[in-house]
Amino acid sequence: MVIALMRSDIYTINMTRGILIAGNESALFAAIRAETAKRVERFATAVIPNRVFDPGQDKTTEPREAQIPLLWNPGSPVSARTLILAAENRLEHINEAILVCVPPSVHKRPGELASADIETMINDHIKGWFFLVKELTAVFKMRKTGTLALVCSEIDAGGGKGDAPDLLGPSVLASFRAFAQGLLAASQDEPFQIMGFSGSAGDTTAFAAFIFKVMEEGGKRNSGKMHRFGKLSFFGR
């Protein structure tokens, strides 16, 4: 009876965890979303619109069971604040925020890059993370608890022989990497946890499970560190 009660209590606690996932649609984002759905009855997602390849797209993802899709214009600091308020309103509180950086690839030579594409990538995939983290850390500091997870999947800048390289995707990834490393370095003075995760784009399901395993272990031992999944990593210590 005691064991059954303990398991019931754990289940209840898990069902009340407020989890926000933010990033662009990718295999890794989908895997993390699926892993989250195993743990909570509902969670919030904020998807970066794919304006580089679909300029008309600026809407939430299709609703899924357990998922609460929220609008987010990453290049706007006002939108970042509105997103956090909306997530807290729908979830009651945010316990964990998982930011997933898998930027879209733009295989074009320098002279072929459109100015609008460059601006979009910088606004949505670089500035957006700064605005969102600013709002999230303010909430976690006020509550003196929370977990911020910064997740990145490696991408290949080159194509086949003679193909144009991806100039924008790796640049965005490098910015996210530097940002994450700075946050990890400063995490010792924070009353909440900051964790980094990196891994190859291979087994996204196992990568997502690894992320949650480390997050749920918690503690100072895991906070402030870059956790590598797989043999190769885009991040350095």
PDB file of C-alpha atoms in Angstrom:
ATOM      1  CA  MET A   1       0.000   0.000   0.000  1.00  0.00           C
ATOM      2  CA  VAL A   2       2.815   2.411   0.912  1.00  0.00           C
ATOM      3  CA  ILE A   3       4.635   1.747  -2.358  1.00  0.00           C
ATOM      4  CA  ALA A   4       1.424   2.232  -4.318  1.00  0.00           C
ATOM      5  CA  LEU A   5       0.773   5.523  -2.519  1.00  0.00           C
ATOM      6  CA  MET A   6       4.300   6.727  -3.171  1.00  0.00           C
ATOM      7  CA  ARG A   7       3.965   5.946  -6.867  1.00  0.00           C
ATOM      8  CA  SER A   8       0.633   7.753  -6.949  1.00  0.00           C
ATOM      9  CA  ASP A   9       2.198  10.810  -5.306  1.00  0.00           C
ATOM     10  CA  ILE A  10       5.061  10.812  -7.794  1.00  0.00           C
ATOM     11  CA  TYR A  11       2.600  10.579 -10.652  1.00  0.00           C
ATOM     12  CA  THR A  12       0.631  13.525  -9.272  1.00  0.00           C
ATOM     13  CA  ILE A  13       3.776  15.612  -8.912  1.00  0.00           C
ATOM     14  CA  ASN A  14       4.862  14.806 -12.457  1.00  0.00           C
ATOM     15  CA  MET A  15       1.467  15.718 -13.814  1.00  0.00           C
ATOM     16  CA  THR A  16       1.783  19.204 -12.308  1.00  0.00           C
ATOM     17  CA  ARG A  17       5.230  19.967 -13.767  1.00  0.00           C
ATOM     18  CA  GLY A  18       5.094  23.011 -15.985  1.00  0.00           C
ATOM     19  CA  ILE A  19       7.261  22.383 -19.040  1.00  0.00           C
ATOM     20  CA  LEU A  20       7.858  24.798 -21.921  1.00  0.00           C
ATOM     21  CA  ILE A  21       9.650  23.654 -25.090  1.00  0.00           C
ATOM     22  CA  ALA A  22      10.841  26.296 -27.566  1.00  0.00           C
ATOM     23  CA  GLY A  23      12.618  25.964 -30.895  1.00  0.00           C
ATOM     24  CA  ASN A  24      12.014  25.283 -34.563  1.00  0.00           C
ATOM     25  CA  GLU A  25      10.348  22.139 -35.879  1.00  0.00           C
ATOM     26  CA  SER A  26      12.936  19.379 -36.243  1.00  0.00           C
ATOM     27  CA  ALA A  27      13.358  15.687 -35.507  1.00  0.00           C
ATOM     28  CA  LEU A  28      14.965  16.531 -32.170  1.00  0.00           C
ATOM     29  CA  PHE A  29      12.186  18.965 -31.222  1.00  0.00           C
ATOM     30  CA  ALA A  30       9.611  16.257 -32.032  1.00  0.00           C
ATOM     31  CA  ALA A  31      11.509  13.666 -29.964  1.00  0.00           C
ATOM     32  CA  ILE A  32      11.667  15.994 -26.947  1.00  0.00           C
ATOM     33  CA  ARG A  33       7.982  16.761 -27.368  1.00  0.00           C
ATOM     34  CA  ALA A  34       7.175  13.019 -27.393  1.00  0.00           C
ATOM     35  CA  GLU A  35       9.351  12.408 -24.319  1.00  0.00           C
ATOM     36  CA  THR A  36       7.626  15.261 -22.496  1.00  0.00           C
ATOM     37  CA  ALA A  37       4.196  13.794 -23.264  1.00  0.00           C
ATOM     38  CA  LYS A  38       5.218  10.652 -21.362  1.00  0.00           C
ATOM     39  CA  ARG A  39       5.708  12.678 -18.197  1.00  0.00           C
ATOM     40  CA  VAL A  40       2.997  15.319 -18.020  1.00  0.00           C
ATOM     41  CA  GLU A  41      -0.645  15.666 -18.920  1.00  0.00           C
ATOM     42  CA  ARG A  42      -0.015  18.944 -20.698  1.00  0.00           C
ATOM     43  CA  PHE A  43       2.903  21.122 -21.691  1.00  0.00           C
ATOM     44  CA  ALA A  44       3.479  24.259 -23.753  1.00  0.00           C
ATOM     45  CA  THR A  45       5.402  24.632 -27.005  1.00  0.00           C
ATOM     46  CA  ALA A  46       6.622  27.718 -28.839  1.00  0.00           C
ATOM     47  CA  VAL A  47       7.776  27.083 -32.393  1.00  0.00           C
ATOM     48  CA  ILE A  48      10.023  29.438 -34.340  1.00  0.00           C
ATOM     49  CA  PRO A  49       8.189  30.177 -37.616  1.00  0.00           C
ATOM     50  CA  ASN A  50      10.009  28.851 -40.677  1.00  0.00           C
ATOM     51  CA  ARG A  51      10.003  32.202 -42.442  1.00  0.00           C
ATOM     52  CA  VAL A  52      13.127  31.480 -44.493  1.00  0.00           C
ATOM     53  CA  PHE A  53      11.472  28.716 -46.511  1.00  0.00           C
ATOM     54  CA  ASP A  54       7.816  29.595 -45.938  1.00  0.00           C
ATOM     55  CA  PRO A  55       7.407  33.385 -45.625  1.00  0.00           C
ATOM     56  CA  GLY A  56       3.655  33.041 -45.123  1.00  0.00           C
ATOM     57  CA  GLN A  57       4.033  30.812 -42.080  1.00  0.00           C
ATOM     58  CA  ASP A  58       3.594  32.663 -38.801  1.00  0.00           C
ATOM     59  CA  LYS A  59       1.299  30.519 -36.717  1.00  0.00           C
ATOM     60  CA  THR A  60       1.355  27.901 -33.984  1.00  0.00           C
ATOM     61  CA  THR A  61       1.868  24.232 -34.697  1.00  0.00           C
ATOM     62  CA  GLU A  62      -1.143  21.967 -34.979  1.00  0.00           C
ATOM     63  CA  PRO A  63      -2.467  21.061 -31.516  1.00  0.00           C
ATOM     64  CA  ARG A  64      -1.525  17.571 -30.314  1.00  0.00           C
ATOM     65  CA  GLU A  65      -2.716  15.621 -27.329  1.00  0.00           C
ATOM     66  CA  ALA A  66      -1.206  17.189 -24.200  1.00  0.00           C
ATOM     67  CA  GLN A  67       0.420  20.002 -26.188  1.00  0.00           C
ATOM     68  CA  ILE A  68      -0.506  23.659 -25.763  1.00  0.00           C
ATOM     69  CA  PRO A  69       0.936  25.536 -28.782  1.00  0.00           C
ATOM     70  CA  LEU A  70       1.688  29.203 -28.121  1.00  0.00           C
ATOM     71  CA  LEU A  71       2.515  31.995 -30.559  1.00  0.00           C
ATOM     72  CA  TRP A  72       6.030  33.411 -30.516  1.00  0.00           C
ATOM     73  CA  ASN A  73       7.709  36.057 -32.629  1.00  0.00           C
ATOM     74  CA  PRO A  74      11.344  35.433 -31.584  1.00  0.00           C
ATOM     75  CA  GLY A  75      12.685  38.762 -32.826  1.00  0.00           C
ATOM     76  CA  SER A  76      10.412  40.725 -30.483  1.00  0.00           C
ATOM     77  CA  PRO A  77      11.227  41.245 -26.774  1.00  0.00           C
ATOM     78  CA  VAL A  78       7.549  42.022 -26.172  1.00  0.00           C
ATOM     79  CA  SER A  79       6.578  38.677 -27.707  1.00  0.00           C
ATOM     80  CA  ALA A  80       9.037  36.869 -25.417  1.00  0.00           C
ATOM     81  CA  ARG A  81       7.401  38.401 -22.370  1.00  0.00           C
ATOM     82  CA  THR A  82       3.923  37.649 -23.708  1.00  0.00           C
ATOM     83  CA  LEU A  83       4.937  34.038 -24.359  1.00  0.00           C
ATOM     84  CA  ILE A  84       6.118  33.533 -20.778  1.00  0.00           C
ATOM     85  CA  LEU A  85       2.947  35.082 -19.381  1.00  0.00           C
ATOM     86  CA  ALA A  86       0.818  32.865 -21.641  1.00  0.00           C
ATOM     87  CA  ALA A  87       2.744  29.741 -20.620  1.00  0.00           C
ATOM     88  CA  GLU A  88       2.384  30.567 -16.930  1.00  0.00           C
ATOM     89  CA  ASN A  89      -1.310  31.268 -17.411  1.00  0.00           C
ATOM     90  CA  ARG A  90      -1.931  27.926 -19.130  1.00  0.00           C
ATOM     91  CA  LEU A  91       0.420  25.803 -17.012  1.00  0.00           C
ATOM     92  CA  GLU A  92       0.118  27.753 -13.712  1.00  0.00           C
ATOM     93  CA  HIS A  93       3.921  27.866 -13.518  1.00  0.00           C
ATOM     94  CA  ILE A  94       7.022  27.016 -15.537  1.00  0.00           C
ATOM     95  CA  ASN A  95       9.298  24.520 -13.806  1.00  0.00           C
ATOM     96  CA  GLU A  96      11.417  23.565 -16.793  1.00  0.00           C
ATOM     97  CA  ALA A  97      12.183  25.361 -20.038  1.00  0.00           C
ATOM     98  CA  ILE A  98      13.857  23.385 -22.828  1.00  0.00           C
ATOM     99  CA  LEU A  99      15.318  25.516 -25.619  1.00  0.00           C
ATOM    100  CA  VAL A 100      16.147  23.504 -28.746  1.00  0.00           C
ATOM    101  CA  CYS A 101      18.470  24.967 -31.376  1.00  0.00           C
ATOM    102  CA  VAL A 102      18.451  23.041 -34.668  1.00  0.00           C
ATOM    103  CA  PRO A 103      18.525  25.903 -37.192  1.00  0.00           C
ATOM    104  CA  PRO A 104      17.319  25.373 -40.760  1.00  0.00           C
ATOM    105  CA  SER A 105      19.986  24.947 -43.420  1.00  0.00           C
ATOM    106  CA  VAL A 106      20.336  27.549 -46.172  1.00  0.00           C
ATOM    107  CA  HIS A 107      22.688  26.165 -48.822  1.00  0.00           C
ATOM    108  CA  LYS A 108      23.556  29.223 -50.876  1.00  0.00           C
ATOM    109  CA  ARG A 109      26.758  30.913 -51.897  1.00  0.00           C
ATOM    110  CA  PRO A 110      27.488  34.311 -50.298  1.00  0.00           C
ATOM    111  CA  GLY A 111      26.331  36.308 -53.320  1.00  0.00           C
ATOM    112  CA  GLU A 112      23.073  34.329 -53.477  1.00  0.00           C
ATOM    113  CA  LEU A 113      21.962  35.020 -49.912  1.00  0.00           C
ATOM    114  CA  ALA A 114      18.933  37.258 -49.734  1.00  0.00           C
ATOM    115  CA  SER A 115      19.170  40.140 -47.276  1.00  0.00           C
ATOM    116  CA  ALA A 116      15.743  39.213 -45.914  1.00  0.00           C
ATOM    117  CA  ASP A 117      16.896  35.655 -45.159  1.00  0.00           C
ATOM    118  CA  ILE A 118      19.934  36.955 -43.269  1.00  0.00           C
ATOM    119  CA  GLU A 119      17.779  39.297 -41.180  1.00  0.00           C
ATOM    120  CA  THR A 120      15.240  36.560 -40.489  1.00  0.00           C
ATOM    121  CA  MET A 121      17.860  34.071 -39.329  1.00  0.00           C
ATOM    122  CA  ILE A 122      19.462  36.621 -37.011  1.00  0.00           C
ATOM    123  CA  ASN A 123      16.160  37.852 -35.588  1.00  0.00           C
ATOM    124  CA  ASP A 124      14.508  34.462 -35.154  1.00  0.00           C
ATOM    125  CA  HIS A 125      17.446  32.185 -34.384  1.00  0.00           C
ATOM    126  CA  ILE A 126      19.894  34.454 -32.518  1.00  0.00           C
ATOM    127  CA  LYS A 127      18.171  37.474 -30.982  1.00  0.00           C
ATOM    128  CA  GLY A 128      15.157  35.386 -30.039  1.00  0.00           C
ATOM    129  CA  TRP A 129      17.119  33.206 -27.606  1.00  0.00           C
ATOM    130  CA  PHE A 130      18.479  36.248 -25.768  1.00  0.00           C
ATOM    131  CA  PHE A 131      15.019  37.759 -25.332  1.00  0.00           C
ATOM    132  CA  LEU A 132      13.477  34.456 -24.193  1.00  0.00           C
ATOM    133  CA  VAL A 133      16.246  33.572 -21.728  1.00  0.00           C
ATOM    134  CA  LYS A 134      16.022  37.063 -20.225  1.00  0.00           C
ATOM    135  CA  GLU A 135      12.346  36.499 -19.422  1.00  0.00           C
ATOM    136  CA  LEU A 136      12.783  32.909 -18.231  1.00  0.00           C
ATOM    137  CA  THR A 137      15.639  33.708 -15.869  1.00  0.00           C
ATOM    138  CA  ALA A 138      13.648  36.573 -14.371  1.00  0.00           C
ATOM    139  CA  VAL A 139      10.829  34.129 -13.547  1.00  0.00           C
ATOM    140  CA  PHE A 140      13.175  31.473 -12.144  1.00  0.00           C
ATOM    141  CA  LYS A 141      15.038  34.050 -10.060  1.00  0.00           C
ATOM    142  CA  MET A 142      11.821  35.366  -8.580  1.00  0.00           C
ATOM    143  CA  ARG A 143      10.644  31.844  -7.692  1.00  0.00           C
ATOM    144  CA  LYS A 144      14.180  30.747  -6.690  1.00  0.00           C
ATOM    145  CA  THR A 145      13.724  27.481  -8.537  1.00  0.00           C
ATOM    146  CA  GLY A 146      13.501  26.084 -12.052  1.00  0.00           C
ATOM    147  CA  THR A 147      15.548  24.384 -14.752  1.00  0.00           C
ATOM    148  CA  LEU A 148      16.759  25.971 -17.969  1.00  0.00           C
ATOM    149  CA  ALA A 149      17.986  23.403 -20.520  1.00  0.00           C
ATOM    150  CA  LEU A 150      19.832  24.559 -23.638  1.00  0.00           C
ATOM    151  CA  VAL A 151      19.868  21.838 -26.287  1.00  0.00           C
ATOM    152  CA  CYS A 152      21.772  21.770 -29.551  1.00  0.00           C
ATOM    153  CA  SER A 153      22.088  19.180 -32.280  1.00  0.00           C
ATOM    154  CA  GLU A 154      25.099  19.197 -34.561  1.00  0.00           C
ATOM    155  CA  ILE A 155      24.612  20.015 -38.229  1.00  0.00           C
ATOM    156  CA  ASP A 156      26.810  19.572 -41.267  1.00  0.00           C
ATOM    157  CA  ALA A 157      27.708  22.826 -43.017  1.00  0.00           C
ATOM    158  CA  GLY A 158      28.727  21.196 -46.273  1.00  0.00           C
ATOM    159  CA  GLY A 159      26.776  19.383 -48.940  1.00  0.00           C
ATOM    160  CA  GLY A 160      27.967  17.153 -51.720  1.00  0.00           C
ATOM    161  CA  LYS A 161      30.899  17.959 -53.946  1.00  0.00           C
ATOM    162  CA  GLY A 162      30.214  21.228 -55.727  1.00  0.00           C
ATOM    163  CA  ASP A 163      27.170  22.027 -53.582  1.00  0.00           C
ATOM    164  CA  ALA A 164      26.841  25.392 -51.884  1.00  0.00           C
ATOM    165  CA  PRO A 165      27.747  25.322 -48.165  1.00  0.00           C
ATOM    166  CA  ASP A 166      25.320  26.226 -45.411  1.00  0.00           C
ATOM    167  CA  LEU A 167      26.605  29.598 -44.251  1.00  0.00           C
ATOM    168  CA  LEU A 168      23.739  30.577 -41.955  1.00  0.00           C
ATOM    169  CA  GLY A 169      22.903  27.416 -40.009  1.00  0.00           C
ATOM    170  CA  PRO A 170      26.368  26.803 -38.490  1.00  0.00           C
ATOM    171  CA  SER A 171      26.719  30.517 -37.705  1.00  0.00           C
ATOM    172  CA  VAL A 172      23.461  30.436 -35.762  1.00  0.00           C
ATOM    173  CA  LEU A 173      24.563  27.268 -33.995  1.00  0.00           C
ATOM    174  CA  ALA A 174      27.900  28.843 -33.028  1.00  0.00           C
ATOM    175  CA  SER A 175      26.069  31.822 -31.520  1.00  0.00           C
ATOM    176  CA  PHE A 176      23.794  29.533 -29.510  1.00  0.00           C
ATOM    177  CA  ARG A 177      26.825  27.555 -28.347  1.00  0.00           C
ATOM    178  CA  ALA A 178      28.627  30.681 -27.119  1.00  0.00           C
ATOM    179  CA  PHE A 179      25.454  31.929 -25.424  1.00  0.00           C
ATOM    180  CA  ALA A 180      24.950  28.586 -23.682  1.00  0.00           C
ATOM    181  CA  GLN A 181      28.542  28.441 -22.499  1.00  0.00           C
ATOM    182  CA  GLY A 182      28.249  31.946 -21.052  1.00  0.00           C
ATOM    183  CA  LEU A 183      25.061  31.029 -19.182  1.00  0.00           C
ATOM    184  CA  LEU A 184      26.632  27.859 -17.820  1.00  0.00           C
ATOM    185  CA  ALA A 185      29.686  29.764 -16.625  1.00  0.00           C
ATOM    186  CA  ALA A 186      27.475  32.226 -14.722  1.00  0.00           C
ATOM    187  CA  SER A 187      25.100  29.600 -13.314  1.00  0.00           C
ATOM    188  CA  GLN A 188      26.858  29.178  -9.946  1.00  0.00           C
ATOM    189  CA  ASP A 189      25.326  32.377  -8.622  1.00  0.00           C
ATOM    190  CA  GLU A 190      21.803  31.533  -9.786  1.00  0.00           C
ATOM    191  CA  PRO A 191      19.103  30.062  -7.513  1.00  0.00           C
ATOM    192  CA  PHE A 192      17.958  27.762 -10.331  1.00  0.00           C
ATOM    193  CA  GLN A 193      19.574  25.135 -12.547  1.00  0.00           C
ATOM    194  CA  ILE A 194      21.089  25.712 -15.991  1.00  0.00           C
ATOM    195  CA  MET A 195      22.130  22.723 -18.076  1.00  0.00           C
ATOM    196  CA  GLY A 196      23.520  22.344 -21.570  1.00  0.00           C
ATOM    197  CA  PHE A 197      23.073  19.370 -23.901  1.00  0.00           C
ATOM    198  CA  SER A 198      24.785  18.555 -27.162  1.00  0.00           C
ATOM    199  CA  GLY A 199      24.735  15.558 -29.460  1.00  0.00           C
ATOM    200  CA  SER A 200      24.704  14.312 -33.014  1.00  0.00           C
ATOM    201  CA  ALA A 201      21.538  14.360 -35.095  1.00  0.00           C
ATOM    202  CA  GLY A 202      21.375  10.546 -35.170  1.00  0.00           C
ATOM    203  CA  ASP A 203      19.150   8.873 -32.574  1.00  0.00           C
ATOM    204  CA  THR A 204      16.942  11.759 -31.504  1.00  0.00           C
ATOM    205  CA  THR A 205      14.687   9.523 -29.394  1.00  0.00           C
ATOM    206  CA  ALA A 206      17.612   8.366 -27.247  1.00  0.00           C
ATOM    207  CA  PHE A 207      18.971  11.922 -27.115  1.00  0.00           C
ATOM    208  CA  ALA A 208      15.621  13.214 -25.802  1.00  0.00           C
ATOM    209  CA  ALA A 209      15.490  10.459 -23.162  1.00  0.00           C
ATOM    210  CA  PHE A 210      19.055  11.350 -22.110  1.00  0.00           C
ATOM    211  CA  ILE A 211      18.091  15.010 -21.664  1.00  0.00           C
ATOM    212  CA  PHE A 212      15.231  14.160 -19.323  1.00  0.00           C
ATOM    213  CA  LYS A 213      17.296  11.620 -17.399  1.00  0.00           C
ATOM    214  CA  VAL A 214      19.901  14.263 -16.568  1.00  0.00           C
ATOM    215  CA  MET A 215      17.303  16.928 -15.818  1.00  0.00           C
ATOM    216  CA  GLU A 216      15.360  14.663 -13.482  1.00  0.00           C
ATOM    217  CA  GLU A 217      18.498  13.640 -11.597  1.00  0.00           C
ATOM    218  CA  GLY A 218      18.904  17.358 -10.863  1.00  0.00           C
ATOM    219  CA  GLY A 219      21.257  18.628  -8.221  1.00  0.00           C
ATOM    220  CA  LYS A 220      24.348  20.809  -8.352  1.00  0.00           C
ATOM    221  CA  ARG A 221      26.311  17.951  -9.879  1.00  0.00           C
ATOM    222  CA  ASN A 222      24.454  18.331 -13.181  1.00  0.00           C
ATOM    223  CA  SER A 223      23.852  22.077 -13.157  1.00  0.00           C
ATOM    224  CA  GLY A 224      26.307  24.387 -14.892  1.00  0.00           C
ATOM    225  CA  LYS A 225      27.623  21.643 -17.163  1.00  0.00           C
ATOM    226  CA  MET A 226      27.463  20.716 -20.835  1.00  0.00           C
ATOM    227  CA  HIS A 227      26.182  17.159 -21.074  1.00  0.00           C
ATOM    228  CA  ARG A 228      27.239  15.345 -24.222  1.00  0.00           C
ATOM    229  CA  PHE A 229      25.156  12.639 -25.858  1.00  0.00           C
ATOM    230  CA  GLY A 230      27.078  10.346 -28.191  1.00  0.00           C
ATOM    231  CA  LYS A 231      30.735  10.363 -29.131  1.00  0.00           C
ATOM    232  CA  LEU A 232      30.887  13.645 -31.060  1.00  0.00           C
ATOM    233  CA  SER A 233      29.897  17.075 -29.862  1.00  0.00           C
ATOM    234  CA  PHE A 234      29.647  20.534 -31.351  1.00  0.00           C
ATOM    235  CA  PHE A 235      30.281  22.007 -27.909  1.00  0.00           C
ATOM    236  CA  GLY A 236      33.575  22.209 -26.115  1.00  0.00           C
ATOM    237  CA  ARG A 237      34.006  22.317 -22.364  1.00  0.00           C
TER     238      ARG A 237
END
